[in-house]
Amino acid sequence: MDRVKTGIEGLDELLFGGLLRGDAMLVAGAPGTGKTSLGMQFIHSGITRYQEPGIFITFEEFPERIYRDATSFGWDFRALEDQGKLKVLFTSPEVLQQDIVRDHGLVNEMIAEIRAMRVVVDSVSNLHNAGQDPRQFRDAVYSLVNALKRESLTAMLLRELREHEDIGSGPEEFLADGLIMLNRSYVADRHMRFIEVVKSRGSPHIAIPSLFTIGQGGIRVLPPFQEPFYRFEEAVSTGIPQLDDLLGGGIPYGGVYLMEVDADTHQDIFDVGFAKEALEAGDSFIRVAGDSRQRSRWRALMKEAGQEQSLQKGLDSGRVTLLWAGGRDDAEQASPQALGEEINRACAQAAGGNLRIQADLSRLFALLPPEQANAAFSSLTVLCQDTKTVVLGVVSPRTVPPQQLAKLRTAADGLVRVWTEGSYSYLQVLKTVNSARTPAYATIQTPRPPFIEIVRR
Ligand SMILES: Nc1ncnc2c1ncn2[C@@H]1O[C@H](COP(=O)(O)OP(=O)(O)O)[C@@H](O)[C@H]1O
Ligand SMILES: [Mg+2]
């Protein structure tokens, strides 16, 4: 396959060598996520490393900004323009749309003049006018993509997303050959940027979020799998020593970690191990279960694990609080709102000490309206500020609407996925506070605790 290297360290590895020649790749993200930087680097490295001239089309109102931003990365766009290897085209969406459908339009002539092989459009969102018929936007993107393909250009189409805007709802995703998403989040007070090749038609790619940095020389994508940046000195066990090891010692206090576990993939293991560790460590413990059926099942499992007495002791002393989506464990008819109050109460009780919270988010989201479920989840993460708190949310991904799942993933400081494919099951660490990420490891069920073995070759 004829690959067009982006020249961006790490990204070409995720793309198995680069973009396919002639492809139009959509690059989507909220403002400030790094789209323009990525586009500029694609064009710059094309010229300076691969002898492929490029055109940067922008609807930016302040042309000077592009040159200045390029300079901040150490790239001299003016010099490249003088050498006839680069064109920076400042235009309006209307003018561009009329121009590209013409046989001898301005863009056509520019392409011919510098023998351009790459193009960036910053951004296709500008083709969308407020109040416009969505079909007009689709047609505009369609004719743009077609025009670029006719010229055999390899393109990056930047797409600015508004807060909470879902790219999946736009027509451009179907018109483009692939989708790269840029994201950023704050993890334990650290600013982290993520890039993910969500889709690349007709080409293998590594579709997991990867960390990247923007700095001197541009964008650098860190390797997709990596050892933890550092090991925690003090961390809470997940109940599975091998998993603790992959996480860099466990879950640090202050961390909100999410386990995505298919409902039929030994969810029990994660239910019991974490609780057992909490009881044994003497930390305060809150468990938010889904419903009455589930909490009696959990009690039976704890008994099986030899934890009946210590659980009872914890309940008697008030150190252990068992809640369910409706409220307190022993209240059959509690209102959903009672849950927040109960969490408050349990947090107050644990104040000053260590607290571990385990929550079955699937049931929470199934039982409560979305707003209330979100509120309940934030109360888990926000209210316990006077304590040294760890939150482990367990969620079965197929039971939660995709948009809410995406929100949970973003909100979480850590993310572990466990799933089943045929008769095998796998575990993968996707996000941690100390930047550990692993490939998917096969797992084996074992007859004794921790009931799971992670197969690392
Ligand atoms: N020379 C640079 N060094 C480090 N960071 C930079 C540099 N230039 C831009 N950035 C970072 O890139 C971010 C904006 O990137 P940009 O590509 O303009 O995003 P977008 O186009 O998605 O809005 C800024 O928040 C800034 O932190
Ligand atoms: Mg931009």
Tab-separated table of C-alpha atoms and ligand atoms in Angstrom:
chain	number	residue	atom	x	y	z
A	1	MET	CA	0.000	0.000	0.000
A	2	ASP	CA	1.205	3.484	-0.838
A	3	ARG	CA	1.550	5.271	2.479
A	4	VAL	CA	1.791	8.978	3.077
A	5	LYS	CA	3.773	9.460	6.251
A	6	THR	CA	2.336	12.159	8.465
A	7	GLY	CA	5.842	12.632	9.819
A	8	ILE	CA	4.373	12.916	13.275
A	9	GLU	CA	6.305	10.736	15.645
A	10	GLY	CA	4.128	7.934	16.960
A	11	LEU	CA	1.107	8.686	14.787
A	12	ASP	CA	2.494	6.836	11.784
A	13	GLU	CA	2.867	3.756	13.998
A	14	LEU	CA	-0.809	3.984	14.983
A	15	LEU	CA	-1.622	4.229	11.263
A	16	PHE	CA	0.591	1.268	10.310
A	17	GLY	CA	2.882	3.510	8.311
A	18	GLY	CA	0.781	6.538	7.506
A	19	LEU	CA	-2.320	7.645	5.644
A	20	LEU	CA	-3.226	5.853	2.442
A	21	ARG	CA	-2.338	7.996	-0.539
A	22	GLY	CA	-5.369	9.925	-1.738
A	23	ASP	CA	-7.264	9.516	1.518
A	24	ALA	CA	-9.185	12.314	3.176
A	25	MET	CA	-8.754	11.921	6.925
A	26	LEU	CA	-11.043	13.764	9.276
A	27	VAL	CA	-9.322	15.181	12.359
A	28	ALA	CA	-11.889	16.130	14.978
A	29	GLY	CA	-11.649	17.698	18.398
A	30	ALA	CA	-12.809	20.542	20.598
A	31	PRO	CA	-11.057	23.929	20.391
A	32	GLY	CA	-7.515	23.810	21.738
A	33	THR	CA	-7.069	20.063	21.320
A	34	GLY	CA	-4.302	20.501	18.701
A	35	LYS	CA	-5.986	20.130	15.303
A	36	THR	CA	-4.334	23.128	13.681
A	37	SER	CA	-0.942	22.120	15.054
A	38	LEU	CA	-1.386	18.596	13.702
A	39	GLY	CA	-2.433	19.917	10.296
A	40	MET	CA	0.493	22.332	10.102
A	41	GLN	CA	2.925	19.574	11.032
A	42	PHE	CA	1.479	17.240	8.390
A	43	ILE	CA	2.113	19.898	5.763
A	44	HIS	CA	5.490	20.966	7.149
A	45	SER	CA	6.991	17.492	7.415
A	46	GLY	CA	5.575	16.611	4.009
A	47	ILE	CA	7.625	19.408	2.489
A	48	THR	CA	10.785	19.153	4.550
A	49	ARG	CA	11.067	15.389	4.990
A	50	TYR	CA	9.232	13.770	2.086
A	51	GLN	CA	9.525	16.304	-0.747
A	52	GLU	CA	5.743	16.598	-0.955
A	53	PRO	CA	4.573	20.186	-1.387
A	54	GLY	CA	1.385	21.133	0.409
A	55	ILE	CA	-1.459	23.593	0.667
A	56	PHE	CA	-2.877	24.852	3.916
A	57	ILE	CA	-6.389	26.217	3.431
A	58	THR	CA	-7.717	28.177	6.352
A	59	PHE	CA	-10.786	30.232	7.116
A	60	GLU	CA	-8.900	31.855	9.970
A	61	GLU	CA	-9.652	35.555	10.220
A	62	PHE	CA	-6.141	36.469	11.234
A	63	PRO	CA	-3.606	35.149	8.698
A	64	GLU	CA	-0.682	36.281	10.830
A	65	ARG	CA	-1.621	33.732	13.435
A	66	ILE	CA	-0.810	30.764	11.206
A	67	TYR	CA	2.705	32.058	10.492
A	68	ARG	CA	3.252	32.964	14.114
A	69	ASP	CA	2.032	29.567	15.382
A	70	ALA	CA	4.268	27.811	12.835
A	71	THR	CA	7.203	29.881	14.012
A	72	SER	CA	6.523	28.861	17.597
A	73	PHE	CA	7.182	25.266	16.514
A	74	GLY	CA	10.332	26.314	14.653
A	75	TRP	CA	8.779	26.122	11.179
A	76	ASP	CA	9.312	28.946	8.702
A	77	PHE	CA	6.157	28.901	6.562
A	78	ARG	CA	7.079	32.118	4.734
A	79	ALA	CA	10.382	30.711	3.550
A	80	LEU	CA	8.662	27.542	2.308
A	81	GLU	CA	6.160	29.683	0.415
A	82	ASP	CA	9.037	31.640	-1.139
A	83	GLN	CA	10.613	28.365	-2.235
A	84	GLY	CA	7.361	27.422	-3.988
A	85	LYS	CA	6.697	24.384	-1.812
A	86	LEU	CA	3.869	25.731	0.276
A	87	LYS	CA	0.728	27.774	-0.217
A	88	VAL	CA	-1.216	29.127	2.693
A	89	LEU	CA	-4.626	30.053	1.360
A	90	PHE	CA	-6.819	32.380	3.357
A	91	THR	CA	-10.334	32.334	2.038
A	92	SER	CA	-13.974	32.151	3.000
A	93	PRO	CA	-16.059	28.987	2.946
A	94	GLU	CA	-18.294	30.498	0.241
A	95	VAL	CA	-15.420	31.395	-2.060
A	96	LEU	CA	-13.784	28.012	-1.605
A	97	GLN	CA	-16.990	26.151	-2.359
A	98	GLN	CA	-17.489	28.031	-5.596
A	99	ASP	CA	-13.832	27.715	-6.536
A	100	ILE	CA	-13.289	23.996	-6.096
A	101	VAL	CA	-16.076	22.961	-8.449
A	102	ARG	CA	-14.557	24.990	-11.284
A	103	ASP	CA	-12.125	23.377	-13.723
A	104	HIS	CA	-9.556	26.136	-13.549
A	105	GLY	CA	-10.214	27.510	-10.111
A	106	LEU	CA	-7.696	29.157	-7.856
A	107	VAL	CA	-7.105	26.032	-5.790
A	108	ASN	CA	-6.597	23.970	-8.944
A	109	GLU	CA	-3.969	26.381	-10.167
A	110	MET	CA	-2.204	26.459	-6.844
A	111	ILE	CA	-2.056	22.658	-6.821
A	112	ALA	CA	-0.583	22.648	-10.305
A	113	GLU	CA	1.835	25.484	-9.555
A	114	ILE	CA	3.583	23.858	-6.610
A	115	ARG	CA	2.730	20.248	-7.534
A	116	ALA	CA	0.943	19.875	-4.237
A	117	MET	CA	0.462	16.399	-2.855
A	118	ARG	CA	-0.964	17.244	0.549
A	119	VAL	CA	-3.698	19.544	1.714
A	120	VAL	CA	-5.210	20.613	5.013
A	121	VAL	CA	-8.561	22.347	5.380
A	122	ASP	CA	-8.921	24.251	8.652
A	123	SER	CA	-11.729	23.696	9.258
A	124	VAL	CA	-14.624	21.973	7.508
A	125	SER	CA	-16.811	23.104	10.390
A	126	ASN	CA	-16.799	26.514	8.730
A	127	LEU	CA	-18.675	25.044	5.776
A	128	HIS	CA	-21.571	24.656	8.133
A	129	ASN	CA	-23.707	27.752	8.449
A	130	ALA	CA	-25.989	28.236	11.385
A	131	GLY	CA	-29.593	27.491	10.559
A	132	GLN	CA	-28.611	25.834	7.311
A	133	ASP	CA	-30.207	22.662	6.001
A	134	PRO	CA	-27.896	19.789	7.088
A	135	ARG	CA	-28.006	18.519	3.507
A	136	GLN	CA	-26.211	21.650	2.327
A	137	PHE	CA	-23.358	20.922	4.712
A	138	ARG	CA	-23.160	17.355	3.473
A	139	ASP	CA	-23.106	18.518	-0.142
A	140	ALA	CA	-20.385	21.066	0.638
A	141	VAL	CA	-18.171	18.465	2.293
A	142	TYR	CA	-18.948	16.016	-0.494
A	143	SER	CA	-17.855	18.348	-3.269
A	144	LEU	CA	-14.749	19.336	-1.308
A	145	VAL	CA	-13.690	15.724	-0.728
A	146	ASN	CA	-14.367	14.922	-4.379
A	147	ALA	CA	-12.386	17.866	-5.658
A	148	LEU	CA	-9.382	16.910	-3.518
A	149	LYS	CA	-9.582	13.288	-4.620
A	150	ARG	CA	-9.766	14.328	-8.265
A	151	GLU	CA	-6.424	16.033	-7.736
A	152	SER	CA	-5.045	12.908	-5.955
A	153	LEU	CA	-4.234	14.917	-2.860
A	154	THR	CA	-3.890	13.322	0.533
A	155	ALA	CA	-5.958	15.439	2.867
A	156	MET	CA	-6.533	16.223	6.483
A	157	LEU	CA	-9.912	17.794	7.051
A	158	LEU	CA	-9.989	19.457	10.427
A	159	ARG	CA	-13.298	19.445	12.201
A	160	GLU	CA	-13.932	21.619	15.233
A	161	LEU	CA	-16.373	20.086	17.681
A	162	ARG	CA	-18.422	22.117	20.086
A	163	GLU	CA	-18.663	21.020	23.693
A	164	HIS	CA	-20.584	17.722	23.852
A	165	GLU	CA	-20.936	17.652	20.063
A	166	ASP	CA	-20.884	14.138	18.724
A	167	ILE	CA	-18.983	13.615	15.504
A	168	GLY	CA	-20.990	10.454	14.832
A	169	SER	CA	-24.004	12.587	14.028
A	170	GLY	CA	-22.302	14.412	11.159
A	171	PRO	CA	-22.253	13.398	7.506
A	172	GLU	CA	-18.548	14.179	7.117
A	173	GLU	CA	-17.636	11.014	8.970
A	174	PHE	CA	-19.164	8.937	6.186
A	175	LEU	CA	-17.619	11.018	3.424
A	176	ALA	CA	-14.100	10.891	4.797
A	177	ASP	CA	-11.878	7.808	4.685
A	178	GLY	CA	-11.072	7.856	8.342
A	179	LEU	CA	-11.394	9.654	11.622
A	180	ILE	CA	-8.785	10.796	14.107
A	181	MET	CA	-10.091	12.202	17.377
A	182	LEU	CA	-8.191	14.580	19.614
A	183	ASN	CA	-9.118	14.978	23.255
A	184	ARG	CA	-7.744	16.499	26.359
A	185	SER	CA	-8.435	15.975	30.007
A	186	TYR	CA	-7.067	16.739	33.401
A	187	VAL	CA	-5.869	13.675	35.236
A	188	ALA	CA	-4.867	14.230	38.839
A	189	ASP	CA	-4.097	17.890	38.062
A	190	ARG	CA	-2.037	16.962	35.046
A	191	HIS	CA	-3.019	18.115	31.614
A	192	MET	CA	-3.164	15.135	29.280
A	193	ARG	CA	-3.798	15.059	25.546
A	194	PHE	CA	-5.092	11.977	23.774
A	195	ILE	CA	-5.196	11.054	20.111
A	196	GLU	CA	-7.153	8.122	18.755
A	197	VAL	CA	-7.363	6.732	15.241
A	198	VAL	CA	-11.018	5.832	15.488
A	199	LYS	CA	-11.344	4.643	11.926
A	200	SER	CA	-9.183	4.236	8.853
A	201	ARG	CA	-11.019	2.670	5.969
A	202	GLY	CA	-9.294	-0.248	4.268
A	203	SER	CA	-6.257	-0.028	6.498
A	204	PRO	CA	-5.275	-1.636	9.798
A	205	HIS	CA	-4.703	0.794	12.640
A	206	ILE	CA	-4.291	0.822	16.396
A	207	ALA	CA	-7.554	2.210	17.716
A	208	ILE	CA	-6.722	3.022	21.296
A	209	PRO	CA	-6.347	6.483	22.794
A	210	SER	CA	-2.680	7.431	22.932
A	211	LEU	CA	-1.073	10.195	24.891
A	212	PHE	CA	0.527	13.009	22.952
A	213	THR	CA	2.332	16.197	23.725
A	214	ILE	CA	2.561	19.538	21.945
A	215	GLY	CA	5.886	21.238	22.369
A	216	GLN	CA	9.077	22.255	20.660
A	217	GLY	CA	9.107	20.658	17.216
A	218	GLY	CA	5.377	19.982	17.262
A	219	ILE	CA	3.323	16.954	18.188
A	220	ARG	CA	4.778	13.774	19.566
A	221	VAL	CA	2.587	10.724	20.144
A	222	LEU	CA	3.811	8.464	22.906
A	223	PRO	CA	4.003	4.733	22.175
A	224	PRO	CA	0.592	3.038	22.410
A	225	PHE	CA	1.678	0.653	25.134
A	226	GLN	CA	3.902	1.736	27.919
A	227	GLU	CA	5.074	0.968	31.389
A	228	PRO	CA	3.761	3.251	34.144
A	229	PHE	CA	5.671	6.567	34.317
A	230	TYR	CA	6.163	5.880	38.010
A	231	ARG	CA	4.975	3.447	40.640
A	232	PHE	CA	2.681	4.655	43.419
A	233	GLU	CA	4.129	4.630	46.882
A	234	GLU	CA	0.708	4.285	48.410
A	235	ALA	CA	-2.120	2.752	46.455
A	236	VAL	CA	-5.206	0.648	46.917
A	237	SER	CA	-5.361	-2.897	45.601
A	238	THR	CA	-7.945	-3.851	43.018
A	239	GLY	CA	-7.986	-7.283	44.628
A	240	ILE	CA	-5.965	-8.713	41.740
A	241	PRO	CA	-2.211	-8.449	42.391
A	242	GLN	CA	-1.302	-8.887	38.721
A	243	LEU	CA	-3.599	-6.026	37.759
A	244	ASP	CA	-2.194	-3.857	40.556
A	245	ASP	CA	1.200	-4.452	39.046
A	246	LEU	CA	0.075	-3.349	35.573
A	247	LEU	CA	-1.399	-0.185	37.104
A	248	GLY	CA	1.865	0.703	38.794
A	249	GLY	CA	0.933	-0.513	42.254
A	250	GLY	CA	-2.860	-0.206	42.304
A	251	ILE	CA	-5.244	2.752	42.393
A	252	PRO	CA	-3.820	5.854	44.075
A	253	TYR	CA	-5.868	7.709	46.686
A	254	GLY	CA	-7.728	10.494	44.894
A	255	GLY	CA	-8.217	8.323	41.820
A	256	VAL	CA	-11.530	7.476	40.199
A	257	TYR	CA	-11.033	4.323	38.154
A	258	LEU	CA	-13.485	2.687	35.844
A	259	MET	CA	-13.660	-1.041	35.082
A	260	GLU	CA	-15.551	-1.885	31.954
A	261	VAL	CA	-16.546	-5.493	32.324
A	262	ASP	CA	-18.936	-7.361	30.053
A	263	ALA	CA	-21.820	-8.574	32.170
A	264	ASP	CA	-20.955	-12.199	31.449
A	265	THR	CA	-17.200	-11.875	32.022
A	266	HIS	CA	-16.399	-12.738	35.627
A	267	GLN	CA	-17.792	-9.515	37.017
A	268	ASP	CA	-18.016	-11.227	40.419
A	269	ILE	CA	-14.246	-11.281	40.638
A	270	PHE	CA	-14.051	-7.516	40.586
A	271	ASP	CA	-17.010	-7.262	42.940
A	272	VAL	CA	-15.440	-9.239	45.739
A	273	GLY	CA	-11.686	-8.705	45.538
A	274	PHE	CA	-11.786	-4.928	45.976
A	275	ALA	CA	-14.188	-5.129	48.937
A	276	LYS	CA	-12.148	-7.847	50.615
A	277	GLU	CA	-9.002	-5.727	50.360
A	278	ALA	CA	-10.831	-2.737	51.858
A	279	LEU	CA	-12.051	-4.756	54.837
A	280	GLU	CA	-8.633	-6.246	55.422
A	281	ALA	CA	-6.904	-2.870	55.231
A	282	GLY	CA	-9.331	-1.368	57.731
A	283	ASP	CA	-10.339	1.497	55.419
A	284	SER	CA	-13.877	2.818	55.409
A	285	PHE	CA	-15.843	1.235	52.623
A	286	ILE	CA	-18.955	2.250	50.721
A	287	ARG	CA	-20.550	-0.089	48.287
A	288	VAL	CA	-23.244	1.107	45.923
A	289	ALA	CA	-25.013	-1.869	44.405
A	290	GLY	CA	-27.786	-1.973	41.870
A	291	ASP	CA	-30.729	-3.773	43.387
A	292	SER	CA	-31.764	-6.175	46.081
A	293	ARG	CA	-31.098	-9.302	44.006
A	294	GLN	CA	-27.584	-8.120	43.373
A	295	ARG	CA	-26.780	-7.185	46.927
A	296	SER	CA	-27.846	-10.564	48.315
A	297	ARG	CA	-25.711	-12.237	45.698
A	298	TRP	CA	-22.768	-10.062	46.733
A	299	ARG	CA	-23.252	-10.954	50.391
A	300	ALA	CA	-23.208	-14.627	49.481
A	301	LEU	CA	-19.971	-14.164	47.560
A	302	MET	CA	-18.385	-12.300	50.462
A	303	LYS	CA	-19.401	-15.138	52.752
A	304	GLU	CA	-17.838	-17.605	50.337
A	305	ALA	CA	-14.672	-15.520	50.414
A	306	GLY	CA	-14.615	-15.865	54.214
A	307	GLN	CA	-15.517	-12.220	54.788
A	308	GLU	CA	-18.831	-12.652	56.598
A	309	GLN	CA	-17.514	-11.742	60.025
A	310	SER	CA	-15.371	-8.801	59.048
A	311	LEU	CA	-18.244	-7.468	56.940
A	312	GLN	CA	-20.592	-7.673	59.900
A	313	LYS	CA	-18.039	-6.010	62.140
A	314	GLY	CA	-17.618	-3.191	59.649
A	315	LEU	CA	-21.380	-2.713	59.385
A	316	ASP	CA	-21.793	-2.674	63.165
A	317	SER	CA	-19.050	-0.116	63.629
A	318	GLY	CA	-20.378	2.077	60.817
A	319	ARG	CA	-17.131	1.763	58.885
A	320	VAL	CA	-18.899	-0.149	56.103
A	321	THR	CA	-21.907	1.332	54.367
A	322	LEU	CA	-23.920	-0.671	51.893
A	323	LEU	CA	-26.090	1.383	49.597
A	324	TRP	CA	-28.042	0.614	46.522
A	325	ALA	CA	-29.389	2.791	43.773
A	326	GLY	CA	-32.450	3.544	45.900
A	327	GLY	CA	-30.688	4.413	49.124
A	328	ARG	CA	-29.622	2.498	52.174
A	329	ASP	CA	-29.170	-1.245	52.031
A	330	ASP	CA	-31.948	-2.016	54.486
A	331	ALA	CA	-34.457	0.419	53.030
A	332	GLU	CA	-36.672	-1.236	50.454
A	333	GLN	CA	-38.558	1.826	49.314
A	334	ALA	CA	-36.021	4.607	49.522
A	335	SER	CA	-36.162	7.362	46.927
A	336	PRO	CA	-33.300	7.715	44.428
A	337	GLN	CA	-32.432	11.100	45.904
A	338	ALA	CA	-31.767	9.414	49.211
A	339	LEU	CA	-28.649	7.889	47.670
A	340	GLY	CA	-26.847	11.225	47.540
A	341	GLU	CA	-27.688	11.932	51.144
A	342	GLU	CA	-26.514	8.507	52.199
A	343	ILE	CA	-23.228	8.932	50.367
A	344	ASN	CA	-22.836	12.278	52.103
A	345	ARG	CA	-23.435	10.689	55.442
A	346	ALA	CA	-20.964	7.882	54.812
A	347	CYS	CA	-18.342	10.365	53.643
A	348	ALA	CA	-18.820	12.482	56.745
A	349	GLN	CA	-18.382	9.410	58.871
A	350	ALA	CA	-15.137	8.539	57.123
A	351	ALA	CA	-13.852	12.123	57.232
A	352	GLY	CA	-10.157	12.352	57.872
A	353	GLY	CA	-9.631	8.660	57.175
A	354	ASN	CA	-9.192	6.469	54.153
A	355	LEU	CA	-12.253	5.616	52.147
A	356	ARG	CA	-12.831	3.166	49.320
A	357	ILE	CA	-15.970	3.365	47.251
A	358	GLN	CA	-17.159	0.686	44.899
A	359	ALA	CA	-20.126	1.372	42.674
A	360	ASP	CA	-22.066	-0.709	40.205
A	361	LEU	CA	-22.635	1.998	37.644
A	362	SER	CA	-24.564	-0.170	35.186
A	363	ARG	CA	-27.387	-0.708	37.615
A	364	LEU	CA	-27.209	2.885	38.757
A	365	PHE	CA	-27.635	4.077	35.194
A	366	ALA	CA	-30.329	1.526	34.485
A	367	LEU	CA	-32.377	2.473	37.535
A	368	LEU	CA	-32.016	6.222	37.618
A	369	PRO	CA	-32.841	8.802	34.948
A	370	PRO	CA	-29.599	9.941	33.207
A	371	GLU	CA	-29.473	13.273	35.038
A	372	GLN	CA	-29.788	11.641	38.422
A	373	ALA	CA	-27.334	8.890	37.571
A	374	ASN	CA	-24.777	11.488	36.477
A	375	ALA	CA	-25.426	13.445	39.664
A	376	ALA	CA	-24.984	10.315	41.742
A	377	PHE	CA	-21.700	9.559	39.991
A	378	SER	CA	-20.360	13.072	40.515
A	379	SER	CA	-21.408	12.954	44.135
A	380	LEU	CA	-19.243	9.858	44.439
A	381	THR	CA	-16.265	11.692	43.061
A	382	VAL	CA	-16.744	15.128	44.566
A	383	LEU	CA	-18.286	14.835	47.975
A	384	CYS	CA	-15.617	12.864	49.751
A	385	GLN	CA	-12.999	15.564	49.600
A	386	ASP	CA	-11.948	15.522	53.231
A	387	THR	CA	-11.012	11.879	53.005
A	388	LYS	CA	-8.352	9.983	51.168
A	389	THR	CA	-10.758	8.404	48.747
A	390	VAL	CA	-10.552	5.845	45.986
A	391	VAL	CA	-13.488	5.164	43.691
A	392	LEU	CA	-13.827	2.002	41.635
A	393	GLY	CA	-16.789	2.115	39.297
A	394	VAL	CA	-17.740	-1.114	37.575
A	395	VAL	CA	-19.762	-0.777	34.437
A	396	SER	CA	-20.996	-3.203	31.835
A	397	PRO	CA	-20.472	-1.178	28.637
A	398	ARG	CA	-23.387	-2.570	26.664
A	399	THR	CA	-25.893	-1.592	29.315
A	400	VAL	CA	-25.060	2.117	29.302
A	401	PRO	CA	-25.910	4.479	26.420
A	402	PRO	CA	-22.735	5.215	24.369
A	403	GLN	CA	-22.751	8.937	25.121
A	404	GLN	CA	-22.925	8.360	28.842
A	405	LEU	CA	-20.233	5.730	28.624
A	406	ALA	CA	-18.022	8.214	26.791
A	407	LYS	CA	-18.604	10.746	29.573
A	408	LEU	CA	-17.701	8.209	32.224
A	409	ARG	CA	-14.523	7.296	30.354
A	410	THR	CA	-13.488	10.918	30.119
A	411	ALA	CA	-14.329	11.632	33.750
A	412	ALA	CA	-12.421	8.615	35.033
A	413	ASP	CA	-8.730	8.915	35.926
A	414	GLY	CA	-8.198	5.285	35.052
A	415	LEU	CA	-9.799	2.839	32.682
A	416	VAL	CA	-9.518	-0.955	32.548
A	417	ARG	CA	-11.428	-3.019	30.018
A	418	VAL	CA	-12.294	-6.685	30.412
A	419	TRP	CA	-14.209	-8.445	27.673
A	420	THR	CA	-14.952	-11.797	26.108
A	421	GLU	CA	-14.415	-12.863	22.535
A	422	GLY	CA	-15.539	-16.387	21.748
A	423	SER	CA	-14.240	-18.595	24.524
A	424	TYR	CA	-11.416	-16.235	25.493
A	425	SER	CA	-11.474	-13.225	27.715
A	426	TYR	CA	-9.112	-10.285	27.692
A	427	LEU	CA	-7.984	-7.478	29.931
A	428	GLN	CA	-6.481	-4.173	28.887
A	429	VAL	CA	-5.375	-1.124	30.845
A	430	LEU	CA	-6.199	1.974	28.785
A	431	LYS	CA	-5.622	4.871	31.143
A	432	THR	CA	-4.073	5.477	34.532
A	433	VAL	CA	-2.886	8.464	36.529
A	434	ASN	CA	0.726	7.413	35.885
A	435	SER	CA	0.185	6.866	32.156
A	436	ALA	CA	0.366	3.086	32.015
A	437	ARG	CA	-1.190	1.461	28.987
A	438	THR	CA	-1.029	-2.207	28.100
A	439	PRO	CA	-1.912	-4.357	25.129
A	440	ALA	CA	-4.884	-6.690	25.519
A	441	TYR	CA	-3.842	-9.659	27.633
A	442	ALA	CA	-5.689	-12.963	27.605
A	443	THR	CA	-7.058	-13.983	30.973
A	444	ILE	CA	-7.786	-17.360	32.526
A	445	GLN	CA	-10.250	-18.086	35.315
A	446	THR	CA	-8.700	-19.833	38.291
A	447	PRO	CA	-10.448	-21.840	41.015
A	448	ARG	CA	-8.918	-19.880	43.899
A	449	PRO	CA	-8.620	-16.143	44.642
A	450	PRO	CA	-8.123	-13.847	42.854
A	451	PHE	CA	-9.995	-16.130	40.408
A	452	ILE	CA	-8.289	-14.613	37.398
A	453	GLU	CA	-4.864	-14.969	35.853
A	454	ILE	CA	-3.535	-12.433	33.393
A	455	VAL	CA	-1.429	-14.162	30.765
A	456	ARG	CA	1.672	-12.081	30.053
A	457	ARG	CA	4.116	-13.485	27.608
B	1	LIG	N1	4.856	26.087	20.216
B	1	LIG	C1	4.053	25.474	21.067
B	1	LIG	N2	4.551	24.820	22.116
B	1	LIG	C2	3.749	24.186	22.984
B	1	LIG	N3	2.417	24.158	22.885
B	1	LIG	C3	1.864	24.802	21.869
B	1	LIG	C4	2.632	25.494	20.916
B	1	LIG	N4	1.783	26.029	20.020
B	1	LIG	C5	0.540	25.680	20.414
B	1	LIG	N5	0.579	24.946	21.526
B	1	LIG	C6	-0.546	24.364	22.250
B	1	LIG	O1	-1.490	23.893	21.322
B	1	LIG	C7	-2.793	24.248	21.754
B	1	LIG	C8	-3.672	24.730	20.607
B	1	LIG	O2	-3.475	23.947	19.557
B	1	LIG	P1	-4.262	24.194	18.213
B	1	LIG	O3	-3.557	23.344	17.238
B	1	LIG	O4	-4.418	25.634	17.896
B	1	LIG	O5	-5.684	23.598	18.610
B	1	LIG	P2	-7.031	23.584	17.783
B	1	LIG	O6	-6.715	23.873	16.355
B	1	LIG	O7	-7.567	22.192	17.996
B	1	LIG	O8	-7.916	24.601	18.421
B	1	LIG	C9	-2.646	25.402	22.670
B	1	LIG	O9	-3.495	25.161	23.761
B	1	LIG	C10	-1.221	25.381	23.086
B	1	LIG	O10	-1.181	24.914	24.417
B	2	MG	MG	-7.491	25.419	15.184
